[in-house]
Amino acid sequence: MSKVLDAKVMAVLPVAPETYYMELEAPEIARLAVPGQFVHVRCSNSQDPLLRRPISIHMVSRPKGILALLFRVVGKGTELLAQKQIGDVINVMGPLGRGFTLPLPGSRVAVAAGGIGAAPLVFLVQELANMKCQVTVYLGARDKKNLLCDGQFVQMGAEVVIATDDGSLGFKGTVPEMMRRHNDWRRTAMTYVCGPKGMMKEISAMLAEADVPGEVTLEEHMGCGVGACLSCTVKIAHHGQITNKRVCADGPVFPSWQVVWD
Ligand SMILES: Cc1cc2nc3c(=O)[nH]c(=O)nc-3n(C[C@H](O)[C@H](O)[C@H](O)COP(=O)(O)OP(=O)(O)OC[C@H]3O[C@@H](n4cnc5c(N)ncnc54)[C@H](O)[C@@H]3O)c2cc1C
Ligand code: FES
């Protein structure tokens, strides 16, 4: 059950280059949301841009009725969002989509995050920590300045292993390259992945080879956000058949072994 409501901006601040953290007062959405879901945000009060923009649910505080987003400015919609001030009102639809499958309490799990892909995984790790799971986060970014959410993951009790493309912090290289040097993820009940498509594709292949179940969060351009316009379809292999699935309604989270990558 999703809601459409006017949410008051309670906080908005830059946290990394072109990256903003925003808190919205949206108690109904915070109450219903589960990790992996997203909200569809109207970034402007005018007709430009006309379409809402999908942004993952980064965190919720149910007692305070707060919904937190973490987003990177890449175009007009996200730029307008970054310019919002405390007290402004934003129309938000959500929570939308299908979230992550949670493991049994106490399980050992891995989380692989690249760049802004860390955004939805903070809510997930918060939930996993509540379930007393043992969590290792493989966290990557272009460089140290662009590394996101490392402090939050540590605070939630996760082990955090860092990779940066330029070696300015942690392992020098990509998240999949770093994971190849670690064995912990091979013994997990589930590995959750969110990041650039190339990274998710590579890790999905590694998980399949190691026979580890995984879930990935897919991103596609969206229209309606609720399953009606079919603008967000991806190819999913299921029981030997390839079918079109809608990222907004059937995902954004999909089993890693079912995704047919371009
Ligand atoms: C389910 C879901 C969750 C998301 N969660 C987050 C999040 O938590 N934080 C965040 O920063 N971003 C997230 N995104 C991406 C975000 O929706 C886009 O960056 C945003 O819509 C861009 O809007 P814009 O008007 O700023 O840019 P536009 O002008 O629309 O586009 C700018 C550039 O970004 C590309 N782009 C735009 N949207 C997408 C998309 N959906 N997939 C791939 N490329 C795209 C365009 O091709 C173009 O090159 C998510 C996307 C989806 C589908
Ligand atoms: S955005 Fe319309 S069906 Fe997914």
PDB file of C-alpha atoms and ligand atoms in Angstrom:
ATOM      1  CA  MET A   1       0.000   0.000   0.000  1.00  0.00           C
ATOM      2  CA  SER A   2       1.628   3.265  -1.046  1.00  0.00           C
ATOM      3  CA  LYS A   3       0.757   6.879  -0.227  1.00  0.00           C
ATOM      4  CA  VAL A   4       0.984  10.149  -2.122  1.00  0.00           C
ATOM      5  CA  LEU A   5       1.665  13.017   0.226  1.00  0.00           C
ATOM      6  CA  ASP A   6       3.248  16.428   0.656  1.00  0.00           C
ATOM      7  CA  ALA A   7       6.336  15.945   2.802  1.00  0.00           C
ATOM      8  CA  LYS A   8       8.081  18.820   4.584  1.00  0.00           C
ATOM      9  CA  VAL A   9      11.875  19.052   4.130  1.00  0.00           C
ATOM     10  CA  MET A  10      13.398  18.757   7.625  1.00  0.00           C
ATOM     11  CA  ALA A  11      17.065  18.699   6.567  1.00  0.00           C
ATOM     12  CA  VAL A  12      19.103  18.938   3.379  1.00  0.00           C
ATOM     13  CA  LEU A  13      22.884  18.976   3.306  1.00  0.00           C
ATOM     14  CA  PRO A  14      25.799  18.130   1.022  1.00  0.00           C
ATOM     15  CA  VAL A  15      27.740  15.056   2.199  1.00  0.00           C
ATOM     16  CA  ALA A  16      30.135  14.466  -0.718  1.00  0.00           C
ATOM     17  CA  PRO A  17      30.760  16.046  -4.144  1.00  0.00           C
ATOM     18  CA  GLU A  18      27.349  16.471  -5.855  1.00  0.00           C
ATOM     19  CA  THR A  19      25.747  14.255  -3.203  1.00  0.00           C
ATOM     20  CA  TYR A  20      23.008  15.323  -0.799  1.00  0.00           C
ATOM     21  CA  TYR A  21      21.314  13.882   2.272  1.00  0.00           C
ATOM     22  CA  MET A  22      17.681  14.897   2.759  1.00  0.00           C
ATOM     23  CA  GLU A  23      15.195  14.253   5.556  1.00  0.00           C
ATOM     24  CA  LEU A  24      11.465  14.456   4.861  1.00  0.00           C
ATOM     25  CA  GLU A  25       8.599  14.434   7.307  1.00  0.00           C
ATOM     26  CA  ALA A  26       6.571  11.491   5.972  1.00  0.00           C
ATOM     27  CA  PRO A  27       5.331   9.327   8.868  1.00  0.00           C
ATOM     28  CA  GLU A  28       2.969   7.180   6.765  1.00  0.00           C
ATOM     29  CA  ILE A  29       5.753   6.236   4.331  1.00  0.00           C
ATOM     30  CA  ALA A  30       8.321   5.715   7.121  1.00  0.00           C
ATOM     31  CA  ARG A  31       5.884   3.369   8.880  1.00  0.00           C
ATOM     32  CA  LEU A  32       5.232   1.205   5.793  1.00  0.00           C
ATOM     33  CA  ALA A  33       8.692   1.148   4.173  1.00  0.00           C
ATOM     34  CA  VAL A  34      10.957  -1.889   4.021  1.00  0.00           C
ATOM     35  CA  PRO A  35      14.628  -1.910   2.859  1.00  0.00           C
ATOM     36  CA  GLY A  36      15.046  -1.877  -0.934  1.00  0.00           C
ATOM     37  CA  GLN A  37      11.899   0.106  -1.669  1.00  0.00           C
ATOM     38  CA  PHE A  38      11.912   3.582  -3.221  1.00  0.00           C
ATOM     39  CA  VAL A  39       9.852   6.745  -3.402  1.00  0.00           C
ATOM     40  CA  HIS A  40       8.788   8.577  -6.558  1.00  0.00           C
ATOM     41  CA  VAL A  41       9.525  12.254  -6.026  1.00  0.00           C
ATOM     42  CA  ARG A  42       8.086  15.323  -7.743  1.00  0.00           C
ATOM     43  CA  CYS A  43      11.209  17.494  -7.945  1.00  0.00           C
ATOM     44  CA  SER A  44       9.498  20.646  -9.229  1.00  0.00           C
ATOM     45  CA  ASN A  45       6.228  22.465  -8.679  1.00  0.00           C
ATOM     46  CA  SER A  46       6.113  23.282 -12.413  1.00  0.00           C
ATOM     47  CA  GLN A  47       5.768  20.937 -15.426  1.00  0.00           C
ATOM     48  CA  ASP A  48       9.555  20.725 -15.862  1.00  0.00           C
ATOM     49  CA  PRO A  49      10.606  18.052 -15.278  1.00  0.00           C
ATOM     50  CA  LEU A  50       7.167  16.555 -15.746  1.00  0.00           C
ATOM     51  CA  LEU A  51       7.953  13.083 -14.479  1.00  0.00           C
ATOM     52  CA  ARG A  52       8.685  12.105 -10.921  1.00  0.00           C
ATOM     53  CA  ARG A  53      12.187  10.789 -10.127  1.00  0.00           C
ATOM     54  CA  PRO A  54      12.750   7.470  -8.300  1.00  0.00           C
ATOM     55  CA  ILE A  55      14.991   7.678  -5.209  1.00  0.00           C
ATOM     56  CA  SER A  56      15.698   4.781  -2.849  1.00  0.00           C
ATOM     57  CA  ILE A  57      14.684   4.884   0.778  1.00  0.00           C
ATOM     58  CA  HIS A  58      18.031   5.472   2.496  1.00  0.00           C
ATOM     59  CA  MET A  59      16.838   5.326   6.111  1.00  0.00           C
ATOM     60  CA  VAL A  60      13.697   5.762   8.141  1.00  0.00           C
ATOM     61  CA  SER A  61      13.081   6.843  11.688  1.00  0.00           C
ATOM     62  CA  ARG A  62       9.626   5.506  12.513  1.00  0.00           C
ATOM     63  CA  PRO A  63       9.381   7.192  15.956  1.00  0.00           C
ATOM     64  CA  LYS A  64      10.159  10.587  14.378  1.00  0.00           C
ATOM     65  CA  GLY A  65       8.196   9.909  11.163  1.00  0.00           C
ATOM     66  CA  ILE A  66      11.279  10.721   9.082  1.00  0.00           C
ATOM     67  CA  LEU A  67      12.177   9.388   5.663  1.00  0.00           C
ATOM     68  CA  ALA A  68      15.802   9.966   4.585  1.00  0.00           C
ATOM     69  CA  LEU A  69      17.114  10.080   1.014  1.00  0.00           C
ATOM     70  CA  LEU A  70      20.676  10.165  -0.294  1.00  0.00           C
ATOM     71  CA  PHE A  71      21.045  11.278  -3.884  1.00  0.00           C
ATOM     72  CA  ARG A  72      23.586  12.336  -6.465  1.00  0.00           C
ATOM     73  CA  VAL A  73      22.941  15.324  -8.721  1.00  0.00           C
ATOM     74  CA  VAL A  74      23.046  14.084 -12.328  1.00  0.00           C
ATOM     75  CA  GLY A  75      20.428  16.220 -14.110  1.00  0.00           C
ATOM     76  CA  LYS A  76      17.607  18.713 -13.733  1.00  0.00           C
ATOM     77  CA  GLY A  77      15.403  16.741 -11.307  1.00  0.00           C
ATOM     78  CA  THR A  78      18.116  15.949  -8.790  1.00  0.00           C
ATOM     79  CA  GLU A  79      19.532  19.476  -9.123  1.00  0.00           C
ATOM     80  CA  LEU A  80      16.134  20.970  -8.195  1.00  0.00           C
ATOM     81  CA  LEU A  81      15.904  18.540  -5.285  1.00  0.00           C
ATOM     82  CA  ALA A  82      19.317  19.640  -3.993  1.00  0.00           C
ATOM     83  CA  GLN A  83      18.145  23.284  -4.031  1.00  0.00           C
ATOM     84  CA  LYS A  84      15.224  22.627  -1.667  1.00  0.00           C
ATOM     85  CA  GLN A  85      15.301  24.435   1.658  1.00  0.00           C
ATOM     86  CA  ILE A  86      14.195  23.361   5.123  1.00  0.00           C
ATOM     87  CA  GLY A  87      10.424  23.936   5.335  1.00  0.00           C
ATOM     88  CA  ASP A  88       9.800  23.426   1.591  1.00  0.00           C
ATOM     89  CA  VAL A  89       7.215  20.816   0.689  1.00  0.00           C
ATOM     90  CA  ILE A  90       7.852  17.981  -1.774  1.00  0.00           C
ATOM     91  CA  ASN A  91       5.194  15.672  -3.185  1.00  0.00           C
ATOM     92  CA  VAL A  92       6.264  12.062  -2.640  1.00  0.00           C
ATOM     93  CA  MET A  93       4.682   8.752  -3.656  1.00  0.00           C
ATOM     94  CA  GLY A  94       5.697   5.603  -1.782  1.00  0.00           C
ATOM     95  CA  PRO A  95       6.861   3.275  -0.534  1.00  0.00           C
ATOM     96  CA  LEU A  96       7.078   1.583  -3.945  1.00  0.00           C
ATOM     97  CA  GLY A  97       8.507  -1.666  -5.277  1.00  0.00           C
ATOM     98  CA  ARG A  98       9.612  -4.940  -3.828  1.00  0.00           C
ATOM     99  CA  GLY A  99      12.328  -4.843  -1.173  1.00  0.00           C
ATOM    100  CA  PHE A 100      15.144  -7.199  -0.199  1.00  0.00           C
ATOM    101  CA  THR A 101      14.507 -10.748   1.010  1.00  0.00           C
ATOM    102  CA  LEU A 102      15.717 -10.869   4.604  1.00  0.00           C
ATOM    103  CA  PRO A 103      17.726 -13.880   5.851  1.00  0.00           C
ATOM    104  CA  LEU A 104      17.112 -15.847   9.042  1.00  0.00           C
ATOM    105  CA  PRO A 105      18.059 -13.910  12.204  1.00  0.00           C
ATOM    106  CA  GLY A 106      21.728 -14.326  13.099  1.00  0.00           C
ATOM    107  CA  SER A 107      22.793 -15.207   9.534  1.00  0.00           C
ATOM    108  CA  ARG A 108      26.132 -14.214   8.052  1.00  0.00           C
ATOM    109  CA  VAL A 109      25.518 -11.907   5.087  1.00  0.00           C
ATOM    110  CA  ALA A 110      27.513  -9.697   2.721  1.00  0.00           C
ATOM    111  CA  VAL A 111      26.611  -6.355   1.208  1.00  0.00           C
ATOM    112  CA  ALA A 112      28.410  -4.927  -1.841  1.00  0.00           C
ATOM    113  CA  ALA A 113      27.951  -1.224  -2.543  1.00  0.00           C
ATOM    114  CA  GLY A 114      29.430   0.970  -5.263  1.00  0.00           C
ATOM    115  CA  GLY A 115      29.134   4.772  -5.263  1.00  0.00           C
ATOM    116  CA  ILE A 116      25.591   6.045  -4.723  1.00  0.00           C
ATOM    117  CA  GLY A 117      24.543   2.364  -4.620  1.00  0.00           C
ATOM    118  CA  ALA A 118      25.280   2.564  -0.887  1.00  0.00           C
ATOM    119  CA  ALA A 119      22.081   4.629  -0.442  1.00  0.00           C
ATOM    120  CA  PRO A 120      19.462   1.842  -0.071  1.00  0.00           C
ATOM    121  CA  LEU A 121      21.881  -0.498   1.694  1.00  0.00           C
ATOM    122  CA  VAL A 122      22.029   1.578   4.896  1.00  0.00           C
ATOM    123  CA  PHE A 123      18.346   0.856   5.634  1.00  0.00           C
ATOM    124  CA  LEU A 124      19.042  -2.822   4.848  1.00  0.00           C
ATOM    125  CA  VAL A 125      22.078  -3.037   7.160  1.00  0.00           C
ATOM    126  CA  GLN A 126      20.068  -1.319   9.908  1.00  0.00           C
ATOM    127  CA  GLU A 127      17.429  -4.057   9.593  1.00  0.00           C
ATOM    128  CA  LEU A 128      20.084  -6.814   9.441  1.00  0.00           C
ATOM    129  CA  ALA A 129      21.734  -5.411  12.582  1.00  0.00           C
ATOM    130  CA  ASN A 130      18.355  -5.540  14.369  1.00  0.00           C
ATOM    131  CA  MET A 131      18.196  -9.205  13.342  1.00  0.00           C
ATOM    132  CA  LYS A 132      21.654  -9.819  14.888  1.00  0.00           C
ATOM    133  CA  CYS A 133      23.113 -10.771  11.515  1.00  0.00           C
ATOM    134  CA  GLN A 134      26.881 -10.751  10.978  1.00  0.00           C
ATOM    135  CA  VAL A 135      27.358  -8.264   8.146  1.00  0.00           C
ATOM    136  CA  THR A 136      30.411  -7.555   5.975  1.00  0.00           C
ATOM    137  CA  VAL A 137      30.085  -4.505   3.719  1.00  0.00           C
ATOM    138  CA  TYR A 138      32.318  -4.328   0.626  1.00  0.00           C
ATOM    139  CA  LEU A 139      32.183  -0.612  -0.058  1.00  0.00           C
ATOM    140  CA  GLY A 140      33.614   1.077  -3.140  1.00  0.00           C
ATOM    141  CA  ALA A 141      33.923   4.559  -4.595  1.00  0.00           C
ATOM    142  CA  ARG A 142      35.876   6.507  -7.179  1.00  0.00           C
ATOM    143  CA  ASP A 143      38.050   8.029  -4.443  1.00  0.00           C
ATOM    144  CA  LYS A 144      38.091   8.787  -0.703  1.00  0.00           C
ATOM    145  CA  LYS A 145      36.060  12.021  -1.147  1.00  0.00           C
ATOM    146  CA  ASN A 146      33.234  10.128  -2.847  1.00  0.00           C
ATOM    147  CA  LEU A 147      33.049   7.273  -0.334  1.00  0.00           C
ATOM    148  CA  LEU A 148      29.550   7.148   1.166  1.00  0.00           C
ATOM    149  CA  CYS A 149      28.010   5.768   4.352  1.00  0.00           C
ATOM    150  CA  ASP A 150      31.150   4.051   5.730  1.00  0.00           C
ATOM    151  CA  GLY A 151      30.610   5.617   9.177  1.00  0.00           C
ATOM    152  CA  GLN A 152      26.947   4.559   9.261  1.00  0.00           C
ATOM    153  CA  PHE A 153      27.798   0.960   8.393  1.00  0.00           C
ATOM    154  CA  VAL A 154      30.483   0.829  11.102  1.00  0.00           C
ATOM    155  CA  GLN A 155      28.123   2.369  13.658  1.00  0.00           C
ATOM    156  CA  MET A 156      25.602  -0.402  12.950  1.00  0.00           C
ATOM    157  CA  GLY A 157      28.238  -3.009  13.814  1.00  0.00           C
ATOM    158  CA  ALA A 158      29.105  -4.143  10.278  1.00  0.00           C
ATOM    159  CA  GLU A 159      32.636  -5.003   9.206  1.00  0.00           C
ATOM    160  CA  VAL A 160      33.481  -2.543   6.425  1.00  0.00           C
ATOM    161  CA  VAL A 161      36.092  -3.283   3.746  1.00  0.00           C
ATOM    162  CA  ILE A 162      36.873  -0.357   1.441  1.00  0.00           C
ATOM    163  CA  ALA A 163      38.005  -0.128  -2.178  1.00  0.00           C
ATOM    164  CA  THR A 164      38.687   3.048  -4.159  1.00  0.00           C
ATOM    165  CA  ASP A 165      39.496   3.216  -7.867  1.00  0.00           C
ATOM    166  CA  ASP A 166      42.486   5.508  -7.237  1.00  0.00           C
ATOM    167  CA  GLY A 167      43.679   3.818  -4.024  1.00  0.00           C
ATOM    168  CA  SER A 168      43.161   6.985  -1.922  1.00  0.00           C
ATOM    169  CA  LEU A 169      41.565   4.759   0.753  1.00  0.00           C
ATOM    170  CA  GLY A 170      41.616   0.999   1.240  1.00  0.00           C
ATOM    171  CA  PHE A 171      42.149  -1.476  -1.589  1.00  0.00           C
ATOM    172  CA  LYS A 172      43.115   0.103  -4.946  1.00  0.00           C
ATOM    173  CA  GLY A 173      40.640  -1.240  -7.456  1.00  0.00           C
ATOM    174  CA  THR A 174      36.992  -2.163  -7.879  1.00  0.00           C
ATOM    175  CA  VAL A 175      34.630  -3.856  -5.425  1.00  0.00           C
ATOM    176  CA  PRO A 176      34.566  -7.162  -7.411  1.00  0.00           C
ATOM    177  CA  GLU A 177      38.394  -7.158  -7.563  1.00  0.00           C
ATOM    178  CA  MET A 178      38.519  -6.641  -3.788  1.00  0.00           C
ATOM    179  CA  MET A 179      35.927  -9.377  -3.183  1.00  0.00           C
ATOM    180  CA  ARG A 180      38.030 -11.863  -5.165  1.00  0.00           C
ATOM    181  CA  ARG A 181      40.734 -11.447  -2.480  1.00  0.00           C
ATOM    182  CA  HIS A 182      38.291 -12.118   0.357  1.00  0.00           C
ATOM    183  CA  ASN A 183      36.527 -15.354   1.104  1.00  0.00           C
ATOM    184  CA  ASP A 184      33.920 -14.278   3.679  1.00  0.00           C
ATOM    185  CA  TRP A 185      31.172 -13.584   1.100  1.00  0.00           C
ATOM    186  CA  ARG A 186      31.500 -17.163  -0.236  1.00  0.00           C
ATOM    187  CA  ARG A 187      30.123 -18.445   3.076  1.00  0.00           C
ATOM    188  CA  THR A 188      27.128 -16.113   3.372  1.00  0.00           C
ATOM    189  CA  ALA A 189      23.409 -16.881   3.427  1.00  0.00           C
ATOM    190  CA  MET A 190      22.894 -13.949   1.055  1.00  0.00           C
ATOM    191  CA  THR A 191      24.900 -11.225  -0.677  1.00  0.00           C
ATOM    192  CA  TYR A 192      23.086  -7.955  -1.487  1.00  0.00           C
ATOM    193  CA  VAL A 193      24.453  -5.751  -4.277  1.00  0.00           C
ATOM    194  CA  CYS A 194      23.768  -2.179  -5.399  1.00  0.00           C
ATOM    195  CA  GLY A 195      25.997  -0.078  -7.621  1.00  0.00           C
ATOM    196  CA  PRO A 196      26.906   0.555 -11.256  1.00  0.00           C
ATOM    197  CA  LYS A 197      25.544  -2.013 -13.717  1.00  0.00           C
ATOM    198  CA  GLY A 198      29.018  -3.384 -14.603  1.00  0.00           C
ATOM    199  CA  MET A 199      29.783  -4.017 -10.935  1.00  0.00           C
ATOM    200  CA  MET A 200      26.440  -5.756 -10.313  1.00  0.00           C
ATOM    201  CA  LYS A 201      26.888  -7.914 -13.416  1.00  0.00           C
ATOM    202  CA  GLU A 202      30.408  -8.973 -12.393  1.00  0.00           C
ATOM    203  CA  ILE A 203      29.431  -9.760  -8.793  1.00  0.00           C
ATOM    204  CA  SER A 204      26.325 -11.666  -9.954  1.00  0.00           C
ATOM    205  CA  ALA A 205      28.585 -13.920 -12.048  1.00  0.00           C
ATOM    206  CA  MET A 206      30.926 -14.440  -9.055  1.00  0.00           C
ATOM    207  CA  LEU A 207      27.964 -15.323  -6.808  1.00  0.00           C
ATOM    208  CA  ALA A 208      26.604 -17.814  -9.360  1.00  0.00           C
ATOM    209  CA  GLU A 209      30.017 -19.442  -9.674  1.00  0.00           C
ATOM    210  CA  ALA A 210      30.377 -19.704  -5.879  1.00  0.00           C
ATOM    211  CA  ASP A 211      26.763 -20.893  -5.519  1.00  0.00           C
ATOM    212  CA  VAL A 212      25.901 -18.020  -3.161  1.00  0.00           C
ATOM    213  CA  PRO A 213      22.381 -16.535  -3.350  1.00  0.00           C
ATOM    214  CA  GLY A 214      22.332 -12.849  -4.121  1.00  0.00           C
ATOM    215  CA  GLU A 215      20.020  -9.934  -4.783  1.00  0.00           C
ATOM    216  CA  VAL A 216      20.681  -6.866  -6.918  1.00  0.00           C
ATOM    217  CA  THR A 217      18.866  -3.519  -7.090  1.00  0.00           C
ATOM    218  CA  LEU A 218      18.214  -2.483 -10.686  1.00  0.00           C
ATOM    219  CA  GLU A 219      17.833   1.065 -12.015  1.00  0.00           C
ATOM    220  CA  GLU A 220      15.874   1.968 -15.122  1.00  0.00           C
ATOM    221  CA  HIS A 221      14.293   5.164 -16.375  1.00  0.00           C
ATOM    222  CA  MET A 222      10.797   5.328 -14.945  1.00  0.00           C
ATOM    223  CA  GLY A 223       7.494   6.843 -15.974  1.00  0.00           C
ATOM    224  CA  CYS A 224       4.573   6.010 -13.720  1.00  0.00           C
ATOM    225  CA  GLY A 225       6.526   4.135 -10.999  1.00  0.00           C
ATOM    226  CA  VAL A 226       3.566   1.860 -10.290  1.00  0.00           C
ATOM    227  CA  GLY A 227       3.635  -0.792 -13.012  1.00  0.00           C
ATOM    228  CA  ALA A 228       1.305   0.768 -15.590  1.00  0.00           C
ATOM    229  CA  CYS A 229       3.449   2.298 -18.370  1.00  0.00           C
ATOM    230  CA  LEU A 230       6.014  -0.500 -18.972  1.00  0.00           C
ATOM    231  CA  SER A 231       8.836   2.017 -19.478  1.00  0.00           C
ATOM    232  CA  CYS A 232      11.095   0.298 -16.930  1.00  0.00           C
ATOM    233  CA  THR A 233      11.155  -3.327 -18.119  1.00  0.00           C
ATOM    234  CA  VAL A 234      14.198  -5.585 -17.786  1.00  0.00           C
ATOM    235  CA  LYS A 235      14.788  -9.165 -18.893  1.00  0.00           C
ATOM    236  CA  ILE A 236      14.531 -11.801 -16.167  1.00  0.00           C
ATOM    237  CA  ALA A 237      15.159 -15.536 -16.653  1.00  0.00           C
ATOM    238  CA  HIS A 238      12.822 -17.737 -14.658  1.00  0.00           C
ATOM    239  CA  HIS A 239      12.301 -21.499 -15.007  1.00  0.00           C
ATOM    240  CA  GLY A 240      14.155 -21.494 -18.341  1.00  0.00           C
ATOM    241  CA  GLN A 241      12.055 -18.673 -19.802  1.00  0.00           C
ATOM    242  CA  ILE A 242      13.038 -15.056 -20.346  1.00  0.00           C
ATOM    243  CA  THR A 243      10.290 -12.598 -19.441  1.00  0.00           C
ATOM    244  CA  ASN A 244       9.977  -8.821 -19.178  1.00  0.00           C
ATOM    245  CA  LYS A 245       9.637  -7.570 -15.606  1.00  0.00           C
ATOM    246  CA  ARG A 246       8.937  -4.040 -14.416  1.00  0.00           C
ATOM    247  CA  VAL A 247      11.665  -2.598 -12.185  1.00  0.00           C
ATOM    248  CA  CYS A 248       9.136  -0.367 -10.400  1.00  0.00           C
ATOM    249  CA  ALA A 249       6.578  -3.018  -9.479  1.00  0.00           C
ATOM    250  CA  ASP A 250       8.337  -6.421  -9.773  1.00  0.00           C
ATOM    251  CA  GLY A 251      11.645  -4.966  -8.455  1.00  0.00           C
ATOM    252  CA  PRO A 252      13.790  -2.943  -8.025  1.00  0.00           C
ATOM    253  CA  VAL A 253      15.301  -5.896  -6.136  1.00  0.00           C
ATOM    254  CA  PHE A 254      15.764  -9.090  -8.181  1.00  0.00           C
ATOM    255  CA  PRO A 255      17.583 -12.389  -7.551  1.00  0.00           C
ATOM    256  CA  SER A 256      21.093 -11.904  -8.986  1.00  0.00           C
ATOM    257  CA  TRP A 257      21.041 -15.205 -10.879  1.00  0.00           C
ATOM    258  CA  GLN A 258      17.807 -14.305 -12.736  1.00  0.00           C
ATOM    259  CA  VAL A 259      18.909 -11.004 -14.284  1.00  0.00           C
ATOM    260  CA  VAL A 260      19.707 -11.106 -18.014  1.00  0.00           C
ATOM    261  CA  TRP A 261      22.417  -8.434 -18.296  1.00  0.00           C
ATOM    262  CA  ASP A 262      22.855  -6.463 -21.586  1.00  0.00           C
TER     263      ASP A 262
HETATM  264  C1  LIG B   1      14.518   2.321  -8.104  1.00  0.00           C
HETATM  265  C2  LIG B   1      15.523   3.429  -8.244  1.00  0.00           C
HETATM  266  C3  LIG B   1      16.138   3.941  -7.113  1.00  0.00           C
HETATM  267  C4  LIG B   1      17.064   4.978  -7.225  1.00  0.00           C
HETATM  268  N1  LIG B   1      17.654   5.442  -6.095  1.00  0.00           N
HETATM  269  C5  LIG B   1      18.522   6.454  -6.175  1.00  0.00           C
HETATM  270  C6  LIG B   1      19.127   6.978  -4.991  1.00  0.00           C
HETATM  271  O1  LIG B   1      18.864   6.520  -3.873  1.00  0.00           O
HETATM  272  N2  LIG B   1      19.999   8.005  -5.128  1.00  0.00           N
HETATM  273  C7  LIG B   1      20.317   8.533  -6.361  1.00  0.00           C
HETATM  274  O2  LIG B   1      21.135   9.452  -6.424  1.00  0.00           O
HETATM  275  N3  LIG B   1      19.764   8.066  -7.490  1.00  0.00           N
HETATM  276  C8  LIG B   1      18.874   7.041  -7.429  1.00  0.00           C
HETATM  277  N4  LIG B   1      18.285   6.571  -8.578  1.00  0.00           N
HETATM  278  C9  LIG B   1      18.618   7.232  -9.866  1.00  0.00           C
HETATM  279  C10 LIG B   1      17.781   8.494  -9.995  1.00  0.00           C
HETATM  280  O3  LIG B   1      16.424   8.140 -10.163  1.00  0.00           O
HETATM  281  C11 LIG B   1      18.238   9.306 -11.218  1.00  0.00           C
HETATM  282  O4  LIG B   1      19.558   9.742 -11.016  1.00  0.00           O
HETATM  283  C12 LIG B   1      17.316  10.498 -11.409  1.00  0.00           C
HETATM  284  O5  LIG B   1      16.048  10.064 -11.850  1.00  0.00           O
HETATM  285  C13 LIG B   1      17.915  11.447 -12.419  1.00  0.00           C
HETATM  286  O6  LIG B   1      17.004  12.501 -12.643  1.00  0.00           O
HETATM  287  P1  LIG B   1      17.531  13.904 -13.161  1.00  0.00           P
HETATM  288  O7  LIG B   1      16.354  14.675 -13.639  1.00  0.00           O
HETATM  289  O8  LIG B   1      18.406  14.540 -12.155  1.00  0.00           O
HETATM  290  O9  LIG B   1      18.469  13.520 -14.377  1.00  0.00           O
HETATM  291  P2  LIG B   1      18.057  13.280 -15.890  1.00  0.00           P
HETATM  292  O10 LIG B   1      18.241  14.564 -16.619  1.00  0.00           O
HETATM  293  O11 LIG B   1      16.774  12.548 -15.989  1.00  0.00           O
HETATM  294  O12 LIG B   1      19.216  12.280 -16.311  1.00  0.00           O
HETATM  295  C14 LIG B   1      20.611  12.610 -16.162  1.00  0.00           C
HETATM  296  C15 LIG B   1      21.463  11.423 -16.597  1.00  0.00           C
HETATM  297  O13 LIG B   1      21.224  10.307 -15.699  1.00  0.00           O
HETATM  298  C16 LIG B   1      20.744   9.183 -16.445  1.00  0.00           C
HETATM  299  N5  LIG B   1      19.649   8.542 -15.681  1.00  0.00           N
HETATM  300  C17 LIG B   1      18.567   9.161 -15.189  1.00  0.00           C
HETATM  301  N6  LIG B   1      17.756   8.291 -14.557  1.00  0.00           N
HETATM  302  C18 LIG B   1      18.331   7.087 -14.662  1.00  0.00           C
HETATM  303  C19 LIG B   1      17.973   5.782 -14.251  1.00  0.00           C
HETATM  304  N7  LIG B   1      16.852   5.549 -13.550  1.00  0.00           N
HETATM  305  N8  LIG B   1      18.795   4.773 -14.551  1.00  0.00           N
HETATM  306  C20 LIG B   1      19.913   4.993 -15.233  1.00  0.00           C
HETATM  307  N9  LIG B   1      20.327   6.215 -15.655  1.00  0.00           N
HETATM  308  C21 LIG B   1      19.542   7.235 -15.380  1.00  0.00           C
HETATM  309  C22 LIG B   1      20.217   9.757 -17.737  1.00  0.00           C
HETATM  310  O14 LIG B   1      20.297   8.817 -18.797  1.00  0.00           O
HETATM  311  C23 LIG B   1      21.143  10.913 -17.999  1.00  0.00           C
HETATM  312  O15 LIG B   1      22.347  10.499 -18.567  1.00  0.00           O
HETATM  313  C24 LIG B   1      17.383   5.523  -8.507  1.00  0.00           C
HETATM  314  C25 LIG B   1      16.763   5.003  -9.651  1.00  0.00           C
HETATM  315  C26 LIG B   1      15.852   3.972  -9.531  1.00  0.00           C
HETATM  316  C27 LIG B   1      15.191   3.423 -10.760  1.00  0.00           C
HETATM  317  S1  FES B   2       7.659   3.054 -14.476  1.00  0.00           S
HETATM  318 FE1  FES B   2       5.729   2.611 -15.385  1.00  0.00          FE
HETATM  319  S2  FES B   2       5.743   0.442 -15.386  1.00  0.00           S
HETATM  320 FE2  FES B   2       7.543   0.920 -14.321  1.00  0.00          FE
END
